Every structure is written in C-alpha cells, then in structure tokens.
Amino acid sequence: MSGEGDLAQRRSGVLVHLSSLPGERGNGDLGRHARDFIDWLARSGFTIWQMLPLGPTHDDLCPYQCLSVHAGDPGFIDLDALVDAGYLNAQQLRMNATEAASRESLRAWRQRCLQEAYAGFMARDQGDQGDQGRPGDQDEQAAAAHRALATFREQHRHWLEDYALYMALRCEQQSAPWWEWPAPLRDRQPEALDAARERLAEAIGQIVFEQYLFFEQWAALRDHARTQGVQLFGDMPIFVAHDSAEVWAHRDCFDLNADGHPQTVAGVPPDYFSADGQRWGNPHYDWQQMAADGFRWWLERLATQLELFDFLRLDHFRGLAAYWSIPVTAATARDGHWVPAPGDELLEAIRARFGAIPLVAEDLGVITDDVVALRERYALPGMKVLQFAFDSDAANPYLPHRHEPASVVYTGTHDNDTTLGWYQQLDAHVSERLHAYLGYPQEPMPWPLIRSALASVATMAVVPMQDLLALDSTHRMNVPGVAEGNWRWRFEWEWLPAGLDEQLLAMNRLYGRC
C-alpha cells in the first residue's frame, strides 16, 4: 500500500466504534469526545483508530446492515457544533428526564434537533439577516454555508439524490421496506418518482442537509486526526442490506426477482461462531451485470469510503473468491453452497482506479487456497486473531510465531468476547496451552495477550478498547447470531486508569510501534 493509508510502517491502533465514545446524548458522535479520543490515542503511542461502518442503521443498530453504503448516520452529528454555527440555540439541546430514559428516545430527540437545525439553517439564507439593508458577517457566513451545501449536493449527486428520496419515501411509508411500497415507487417509475420529489421536497432537503453536516464534521475530525498523526481505519461490509437505498436504486446490480425479493441470500457455513452457520439475508450481487460496466457501483462505493478513511477492512473478503449462496427458503445457512465470484476482475478495476489497493482483507473463517492466492496476488494484508490461536497445535496460523509482516493482528474483534471474558471461559487444556506458550506470565489477563499482539511481527496491531480497559464479557459489542442487544456498548472516561496512556506509550515504544 502507499499514500495516506500506508501500512509499511510498524504501528498500532485501537478498535472502538464511534458510537461507543462517551457523551451525554445516547451515543458517541463527532464532537469533543471524538477529538479527545484522538488526542488520547496520540498520547498513548497509537497511530490508528479503527471503527465499524458509519452508515445509518435500522432499528437494531447493526452497522453491517445499513440503509446506505454511502451515507453517514445522522445520529453521529455533533449538535453542539450546530449551536456554534447558529442553527440551534442551547435551550433546544436541553433534555428532559423522559427523553433521556432510553437510547431510542434519544435517537428521536437527536432527530428533532436536526430538524430544528435545518429550519435555523434555512432561516439564515442570504437576505434574511441584514437589519440595515446590507449584508453583515452573519449574512456572508450564511451565504457561504448555503453555497457549501449546494457544492456538496452536486459532488455527491450520484448517490445522495437516490438516498434522500429513499429515506423520505421510507418515512412516508412508515418505515416499510421498499419492496412493500406501492408498485410505481417500488419499481421506480419515473412519473411516480417525479411526483414524490415534489411532494417530499422539504423532507429531501432535510436529509441532504444532514449528510452535508455529517461529511463536513467528519472532514474536520479527520483533519484533527492528521495533526495528531492518527489515521482512520474503516470497515466495509462486502454485502448490502436488502432494505437499503442502493438495492432499491440499483436493482439490476442484485440477484432479485421481479417483485424485488432475493432469489438467494448471503451468509456463511457452520464455523467457530455458529454451529448452523449464519444466514445474513443480504441479496447477492449480479456479478455479470456489475462487470459489464467495469464495476462502477463498487468503485463509487469505495471512493466515498476513502473520502472518510485512510484505509479499509473489507469484511468477508473470501466472498470475492466464492460466496455462500443460501436458498431464500432455507431456515439456516447449512443448506447453502459455494459459488465463484469475480474477485480478480474487481480488484483489477480497483487497482486501475485507485492505484495501490487501500484494503485489509478480513480472511477469517473457512479460507481456501484460492482465497489466499487472491489476497496475496493483490498484496492485501490479512488478519490474525489471537483468541483463535491456542485451541490446536503449533501449526495454528494465528499463533504469533506463524504471523507474517503483511497482516494485522488483533487480540479479538467486535465479534469476539472481550479477551478477559474469553480467558475466563477457556477449557482447562486451552488455558494451560495459553499459559505455556506465553511463558506463564505474571501480568493478569488481558495484558499478556496485548503484549503478544504488540510484539508480533505483523506490521499493524489493533487492540479493542474493552481489552485496554480489562473488561469482562458484559462489555461485548456483538454476539454473532444473536439478534437483540448488540451494538450498544459504550465506555466512560472515568474507566481509564490513571497513567494508562503512559503505560501504553511505553509498550508501543518497547515493541517499535511508535
């Protein structure tokens, strides 16, 4: 790799989603806590912040089944910045006890604030501010903001217009999925879409404004990260949620029937995480159609993500070699089968567009020789997870002595238990093997595994925030195959022990990762 996402330098990072940051408004956002976290990373010797996908989620909050592959979740918008810009006043941000009672009510409250901010933004249009018949500083600022919004809308038109219309229609249809909409809207008949754009113009303007705010605030956060020497590491799911703007707007790119329903769905066969495999339910791509126009849909998707991140993890990379195709009528993933995918052609198109391919391959699970060959052919780093390393023999590819420099080593990922929780539930023989391999360390878990990750020859080492805080299983981010209760974990600044940043800085220096 080369450019801003260069992985040639030995370095380390922390995995924690933006939503997990501290804050008073239900979830982490792009405000002061995000900037403070970047500063803490820098003080601790970390130069990578890895997070999960940033798109707007369905009600289950899963960032791997987003409503758009391009848009940012408006719930991440820093509301205090809207006060500073003059779109809101401080009184509008005051929460009452009822609104603070649950995450769901806070999400609704955030949305109301954004609606009020849009009204405030529109009220500050050029010509509405001057009391003396001449524009003042506020007039110029308002005019500049409106020009910036218009520029943003034009630059992102290829996805933003469809997304805004989709979200406005979805609200009008009481959150029904697009395949349940009236047929003219479901099938994107031009007359029906034109009428909807006129009917929903105000709602569409609101949604465009929210995306403008998200991208503007993200750019400012990324600039701050650059000043601290911190790079942003994103995550891109290989598949797309069925109920999403992209599937609705690009039905020809997906394997759907005439009514918009998938003919087969994505998932994985039985593995470490699930005895029945995982039936994700995403529609598969029509790869032949995508190849016909040079994978334009994929290239546009990647371009948007590289506007946000220095480099990306491609989740379920093995799906570019072959994907697990499950009959839509099957209750579990056991009934699926492998189907070849045109990963070579896609990665060639990505290399032609972007030069060095800015991807890390998530190559966990059932990995065959063709997957390894594809990853190596394009010089993509793979992943090593230490929690997978100690349940077999010395040939286990996740053991530190088996690591390769062109890889990213983790103690665990967002799908794993915390390292302390994992350790507390180990079988006795695995626990003994772990202790023997690590030289019967005196430090309490998870620190021996953290040290092992940092000491690895893997060029990048990433540690989940839960492990740095030595948290147990109650602090998991996600339990694969379990539908409820995931994606809600957050930490508080008070949980960081005094001197943790100095301890981590010393470790990063010791293992050559500063």
XYZ file of C-alpha atoms in Angstrom:
514
model
C 0.000 0.000 0.000
C 1.013 3.615 -0.462
C -0.346 7.067 0.232
C -2.143 8.162 3.370
C -3.143 4.589 4.216
C 0.430 3.244 4.021
C 0.790 0.045 6.060
C 4.522 -0.368 5.542
C 5.309 1.366 8.840
C 5.088 -0.693 12.024
C 2.269 0.776 14.094
C -0.640 0.048 16.426
C -4.208 1.103 16.921
C -7.380 0.780 18.929
C -10.681 -0.712 17.775
C -13.708 1.148 19.103
C -16.757 2.316 17.204
C -17.700 5.983 17.082
C -20.994 5.137 18.806
C -19.084 3.729 21.806
C -17.427 7.007 22.767
C -18.524 8.826 25.932
C -21.136 11.560 25.788
C -24.408 12.708 27.248
C -26.720 12.115 24.285
C -27.208 8.399 23.883
C -24.256 7.539 21.650
C -20.823 8.797 20.765
C -20.639 11.392 17.992
C -18.294 13.649 16.042
C -17.958 16.203 18.840
C -15.408 16.916 21.526
C -15.215 13.346 22.838
C -14.072 12.133 19.399
C -11.360 14.791 19.322
C -10.370 13.941 22.899
C -10.149 10.268 21.983
C -7.801 11.040 19.098
C -5.645 13.070 21.488
C -5.614 10.130 23.931
C -4.578 7.751 21.148
C -1.681 10.020 20.248
C -0.561 10.343 23.879
C -0.669 6.536 24.169
C 1.518 5.949 21.114
C -1.286 4.681 18.868
C -1.495 5.944 15.296
C -4.620 4.062 14.148
C -8.270 4.416 15.124
C -10.280 1.515 13.726
C -14.062 1.672 13.821
C -17.098 -0.098 12.382
C -19.170 1.038 9.364
C -20.629 4.534 9.785
C -23.849 4.238 7.790
C -27.389 4.901 9.043
C -28.680 1.762 10.725
C -32.021 0.049 11.004
C -33.657 -0.122 14.422
C -31.379 -2.989 15.507
C -28.402 -0.565 15.253
C -26.314 -3.101 13.311
C -23.668 -1.179 11.326
C -23.246 -4.129 8.954
C -26.824 -3.840 7.629
C -27.037 -0.124 6.844
C -29.657 1.835 4.947
C -26.921 3.125 2.639
C -23.335 2.234 1.738
C -22.521 5.907 1.142
C -24.385 7.944 3.759
C -23.265 8.701 7.291
C -25.514 8.094 10.274
C -27.040 11.477 11.214
C -27.055 10.274 14.819
C -23.290 10.918 14.813
C -23.671 14.640 14.087
C -22.268 16.875 16.833
C -25.195 19.010 17.953
C -23.023 21.463 19.876
C -21.401 22.466 16.594
C -24.859 23.410 15.310
C -25.231 25.805 18.238
C -21.846 27.310 17.377
C -22.984 27.706 13.765
C -26.156 29.484 14.872
C -28.598 26.857 13.620
C -29.701 25.861 17.131
C -29.717 27.566 20.489
C -28.563 25.955 23.703
C -32.112 25.728 25.040
C -33.062 23.431 22.163
C -30.411 20.957 23.313
C -31.755 20.618 26.840
C -33.063 17.106 27.522
C -35.780 16.211 29.984
C -35.790 13.014 32.006
C -38.265 11.250 29.739
C -36.139 11.871 26.654
C -33.077 10.552 28.471
C -34.812 7.321 29.507
C -33.711 5.180 26.552
C -31.467 5.162 23.536
C -34.460 5.062 21.243
C -35.940 8.239 22.688
C -32.546 9.919 22.486
C -32.329 8.973 18.812
C -35.729 10.579 18.256
C -34.640 13.628 20.238
C -31.485 13.971 18.165
C -33.606 13.867 15.023
C -35.840 16.644 16.311
C -32.768 18.754 16.983
C -31.583 18.187 13.425
C -34.976 19.245 12.087
C -34.799 22.421 14.142
C -31.251 22.997 12.919
C -32.380 22.703 9.309
C -35.103 25.255 9.947
C -32.494 27.521 11.520
C -30.145 26.999 8.581
C -32.832 27.848 6.048
C -33.885 30.925 8.049
C -30.340 32.231 7.770
C -30.440 32.285 3.989
C -28.818 35.274 2.320
C -31.013 38.332 2.551
C -32.863 37.247 5.712
C -30.245 38.517 8.173
C -29.462 42.114 7.298
C -31.286 44.566 9.556
C -29.603 47.558 7.945
C -30.264 46.664 4.331
C -26.705 45.432 3.776
C -25.122 42.066 4.371
C -23.094 41.623 7.545
C -20.765 38.891 8.762
C -23.678 36.592 9.520
C -25.056 37.144 6.029
C -21.722 36.202 4.477
C -21.416 33.141 6.690
C -24.937 32.047 5.836
C -24.365 32.572 2.123
C -21.098 30.623 2.295
C -22.822 27.755 4.121
C -25.584 27.590 1.517
C -23.003 27.576 -1.278
C -21.099 24.790 0.508
C -24.305 22.752 0.806
C -25.035 23.221 -2.906
C -21.486 22.152 -3.787
C -21.726 19.100 -1.543
C -25.038 18.116 -3.098
C -23.634 18.346 -6.594
C -20.413 16.454 -5.777
C -22.333 13.569 -4.177
C -25.303 13.619 -6.517
C -24.593 10.123 -7.871
C -25.744 8.582 -4.556
C -27.208 11.410 -2.484
C -30.325 12.104 -4.538
C -31.427 8.471 -4.526
C -30.623 8.132 -0.829
C -32.553 11.267 0.165
C -35.578 10.226 -1.867
C -35.422 6.686 -0.496
C -35.296 7.905 3.112
C -38.113 10.390 2.570
C -40.269 7.706 0.977
C -39.388 5.214 3.686
C -40.635 7.697 6.291
C -43.782 8.363 4.279
C -44.357 4.610 4.070
C -43.984 4.271 7.863
C -40.594 2.518 7.619
C -41.902 -0.277 5.395
C -39.143 -1.853 3.272
C -39.059 -0.629 -0.306
C -40.375 -3.883 -1.825
C -43.616 -3.330 0.131
C -44.158 0.175 -1.266
C -46.777 0.820 -3.947
C -45.548 -0.746 -7.174
C -44.850 2.542 -9.013
C -42.491 3.607 -6.197
C -41.083 0.129 -5.654
C -40.260 -0.147 -9.342
C -39.023 3.461 -9.665
C -41.443 4.500 -12.374
C -40.285 7.981 -13.486
C -43.660 9.690 -13.072
C -44.041 8.333 -9.544
C -40.533 9.444 -8.566
C -41.035 12.932 -10.012
C -44.264 13.312 -8.036
C -42.540 12.066 -4.871
C -39.658 14.520 -5.282
C -42.146 17.368 -5.494
C -44.329 16.080 -2.658
C -41.400 15.360 -0.338
C -39.116 18.263 -1.269
C -38.882 19.534 2.319
C -38.013 16.109 3.734
C -35.465 15.544 0.969
C -33.853 18.894 1.756
C -33.637 17.896 5.413
C -31.903 14.606 4.587
C -29.424 16.269 2.222
C -28.642 18.841 4.927
C -27.943 16.093 7.463
C -25.482 14.407 5.100
C -23.789 17.740 4.454
C -23.347 18.199 8.211
C -22.023 14.677 8.678
C -19.415 14.942 5.918
C -18.414 18.470 6.961
C -17.913 17.426 10.588
C -16.138 14.221 9.584
C -13.690 16.196 7.427
C -12.906 18.402 10.423
C -12.344 15.348 12.634
C -10.099 13.755 10.041
C -8.081 16.970 9.842
C -7.676 16.874 13.618
C -6.545 13.246 13.423
C -3.902 14.193 10.854
C -2.495 16.864 13.160
C -2.083 14.171 15.836
C -0.546 11.616 13.478
C -3.585 9.333 13.732
C -5.026 7.563 10.686
C -8.628 6.399 10.426
C -9.285 2.749 9.610
C -12.786 1.957 8.369
C -14.794 -1.192 7.769
C -16.703 -2.025 4.597
C -19.160 -4.942 4.602
C -18.935 -6.956 1.420
C -22.721 -7.285 1.176
C -25.513 -4.705 1.323
C -28.753 -4.700 3.302
C -31.771 -5.638 1.202
C -33.691 -2.684 2.640
C -31.238 -0.020 1.529
C -31.103 2.882 -0.878
C -28.558 1.138 -3.087
C -30.569 -2.037 -3.644
C -33.705 -0.005 -4.364
C -31.886 2.344 -6.745
C -29.710 -0.308 -8.452
C -31.867 -3.412 -8.613
C -30.069 -4.533 -11.756
C -26.884 -4.992 -9.703
C -28.514 -7.581 -7.421
C -29.978 -11.056 -7.829
C -33.650 -10.190 -7.276
C -36.930 -11.360 -8.738
C -39.494 -9.123 -10.440
C -41.025 -8.103 -7.089
C -37.683 -7.099 -5.599
C -37.172 -10.171 -3.411
C -33.829 -12.030 -3.308
C -33.610 -15.359 -5.061
C -30.694 -16.419 -2.852
C -29.225 -14.775 0.240
C -25.773 -14.383 1.763
C -24.245 -15.927 4.847
C -21.504 -18.308 5.910
C -21.411 -22.056 6.570
C -21.068 -23.501 10.087
C -17.930 -22.124 11.747
C -16.316 -21.047 15.027
C -19.179 -18.663 15.769
C -22.220 -20.762 14.887
C -22.969 -24.477 14.506
C -25.666 -23.707 11.909
C -23.630 -21.089 10.120
C -25.000 -17.591 9.718
C -27.893 -16.644 7.435
C -27.374 -12.916 6.956
C -30.206 -12.459 4.473
C -28.434 -9.962 2.195
C -29.167 -10.279 -1.514
C -26.306 -11.465 -3.663
C -24.823 -9.354 -6.432
C -25.497 -9.892 -10.101
C -21.778 -10.032 -10.790
C -22.242 -10.340 -14.544
C -24.166 -7.072 -14.636
C -21.596 -5.353 -12.403
C -18.713 -6.494 -14.583
C -20.470 -5.198 -17.698
C -19.909 -1.561 -16.699
C -16.482 -2.051 -15.146
C -17.768 -2.432 -11.559
C -18.823 1.217 -11.458
C -21.072 0.655 -8.434
C -18.162 -0.770 -6.413
C -15.740 1.963 -7.466
C -18.169 4.706 -6.448
C -18.763 2.978 -3.137
C -15.055 2.717 -2.431
C -14.468 6.350 -3.445
C -16.963 7.523 -0.820
C -15.333 5.422 1.882
C -11.882 6.743 1.004
C -13.252 10.250 1.438
C -13.777 9.222 5.059
C -10.935 6.792 5.834
C -7.249 6.312 5.152
C -7.785 2.611 4.515
C -10.486 -0.004 4.947
C -11.070 -3.529 6.136
C -13.124 -5.473 3.589
C -15.371 -7.635 5.727
C -15.763 -11.237 4.485
C -13.044 -10.896 1.853
C -13.404 -14.573 0.952
C -16.680 -13.617 -0.743
C -14.630 -12.150 -3.596
C -13.281 -15.617 -4.384
C -16.528 -17.519 -3.754
C -19.687 -16.678 -1.813
C -22.025 -18.883 0.230
C -25.344 -18.902 -1.591
C -28.333 -19.891 0.540
C -31.789 -20.604 -0.932
C -34.113 -17.862 0.222
C -36.482 -20.520 1.596
C -33.803 -22.153 3.778
C -34.172 -21.618 7.514
C -30.430 -21.840 8.242
C -27.161 -21.429 6.353
C -26.498 -25.174 6.337
C -28.298 -25.560 3.005
C -26.033 -23.164 1.111
C -23.246 -23.844 -1.374
C -20.188 -22.019 -2.712
C -20.446 -20.017 -5.957
C -17.358 -18.486 -7.647
C -17.075 -14.674 -7.651
C -15.050 -12.383 -9.965
C -12.690 -11.071 -7.311
C -9.750 -10.848 -9.708
C -11.641 -8.621 -12.113
C -12.989 -6.408 -9.330
C -9.609 -5.934 -7.652
C -8.017 -5.155 -11.011
C -10.642 -2.449 -11.551
C -9.971 -1.071 -8.061
C -6.220 -1.017 -8.698
C -6.716 0.743 -12.031
C -8.866 3.423 -10.351
C -7.025 3.948 -7.057
C -3.502 2.629 -7.602
C -2.366 0.683 -4.560
C -5.436 -1.065 -3.168
C -6.295 0.524 0.212
C -7.808 -2.617 1.736
C -7.141 -5.059 4.555
C -8.694 -8.459 3.856
C -10.844 -9.969 6.597
C -9.803 -13.540 5.883
C -11.157 -15.335 8.940
C -13.297 -18.450 8.919
C -13.327 -21.024 6.095
C -10.344 -19.966 3.977
C -9.327 -21.998 0.953
C -6.230 -21.800 -1.234
C -7.977 -19.655 -3.847
C -8.800 -17.030 -1.200
C -5.180 -16.929 -0.024
C -3.959 -16.669 -3.605
C -6.347 -13.805 -4.359
C -5.262 -11.857 -1.280
C -1.571 -12.402 -1.977
C -1.899 -11.559 -5.676
C -3.003 -8.046 -4.741
C -0.668 -7.731 -1.725
C -3.528 -7.243 0.722
C -2.758 -7.696 4.433
C -4.818 -10.378 6.165
C -5.946 -10.709 9.776
C -4.606 -12.690 12.742
C -6.802 -13.019 15.851
C -5.023 -14.232 18.971
C -8.184 -15.590 20.579
C -8.204 -18.216 17.790
C -4.578 -19.236 18.374
C -4.470 -21.637 21.304
C -7.033 -24.376 20.690
C -4.893 -26.615 18.457
C -1.203 -27.270 17.789
C 1.912 -25.350 16.760
C 0.694 -25.143 13.156
C -2.218 -22.870 14.132
C -1.911 -19.861 11.771
C -2.999 -17.411 14.472
C -0.116 -18.208 16.825
C 2.394 -15.347 16.951
C 5.263 -17.433 15.571
C 3.137 -18.062 12.471
C 2.359 -14.386 11.794
C 3.508 -12.560 8.682
C 4.538 -8.890 8.462
C 1.827 -8.197 5.872
C -1.007 -8.711 8.334
C -2.990 -7.034 11.094
C -3.001 -8.789 14.460
C -5.863 -8.420 16.948
C -6.414 -9.737 20.432
C -10.077 -10.009 19.397
C -12.564 -8.234 17.141
C -16.021 -6.697 17.567
C -17.483 -10.186 17.029
C -15.392 -11.798 19.785
C -15.861 -11.820 23.507
C -13.564 -9.443 25.334
C -10.194 -11.063 25.952
C -10.801 -11.202 29.696
C -14.242 -12.764 29.155
C -12.785 -15.235 26.662
C -9.995 -16.171 29.065
C -12.381 -16.700 31.970
C -14.328 -19.273 29.928
C -11.419 -21.254 28.466
C -11.277 -25.014 28.858
C -8.511 -26.101 31.209
C -6.339 -27.647 28.477
C -6.566 -24.499 26.294
C -5.792 -22.321 29.295
C -2.715 -24.401 30.089
C -1.529 -24.226 26.486
C -2.014 -20.432 26.511
C -0.009 -20.067 29.739
C 2.779 -22.317 28.481
C 3.023 -20.545 25.131
C 3.206 -17.113 26.781
C 5.772 -18.284 29.342
C 3.438 -18.345 32.348
C 3.176 -14.562 32.537
C 2.711 -12.791 35.857
C 0.545 -9.999 34.482
C -3.227 -10.518 34.700
C -5.235 -11.043 31.546
C -5.694 -9.419 29.101
C -2.240 -7.797 29.281
C -0.212 -10.871 28.224
C -2.279 -11.135 25.053
C -1.998 -7.392 24.416
C 1.779 -7.677 24.746
C 1.766 -10.630 22.371
C -0.140 -8.597 19.773
C 2.207 -5.632 20.096
C 5.283 -7.887 19.934
C 4.059 -9.700 16.799
C 5.896 -9.264 13.508
C 2.560 -8.175 12.000
C 3.020 -4.635 10.762
C -0.157 -3.443 12.441
C -1.506 -4.467 15.850
C -5.030 -3.451 16.886
C -6.492 -3.866 20.371
C -10.202 -3.400 21.189
C -10.866 -0.671 23.749
C -12.542 -3.235 26.014
C -9.236 -5.095 26.309
C -7.270 -1.958 27.141
C -9.776 -1.420 29.960
C -9.592 -5.108 31.056
C -13.379 -5.527 30.798
C -15.299 -8.793 31.022
C -17.984 -10.436 28.876
C -20.684 -7.982 29.916
C -18.927 -5.441 27.685
C -19.157 -7.327 24.382
C -20.043 -5.282 21.323
C -21.692 -8.105 19.390
C -22.643 -11.760 19.715
C -22.899 -13.206 16.168
C -26.174 -14.976 15.509
C -27.952 -13.175 18.371
C -30.413 -10.602 17.071
C -31.064 -8.484 20.163
C -28.954 -6.364 22.482
C -25.888 -5.799 20.312
C -24.037 -2.657 19.188
C -24.872 -0.629 22.314
C -21.616 -0.799 24.266
C -20.077 2.483 25.439
C -17.252 3.435 27.766
C -16.742 6.348 30.139
C -13.575 8.380 30.570
C -13.632 7.533 34.274
C -12.944 3.894 33.402
C -9.434 4.714 32.158
C -6.963 4.024 34.971
C -4.613 6.863 35.858
C -1.437 6.594 33.837
C -2.851 4.174 31.249
C -1.709 6.427 28.407
C 1.849 6.460 29.762
C 1.814 2.672 30.198
C 0.635 2.148 26.630
C 3.114 4.654 25.226
C 5.937 2.742 26.906
C 4.648 -0.554 25.461
C 4.289 0.875 21.969
C 7.849 2.185 22.175
C 9.129 -1.111 23.563
C 7.688 -3.040 20.638
C 8.668 -0.492 17.993
C 5.182 0.709 17.140
C 5.592 4.464 17.694
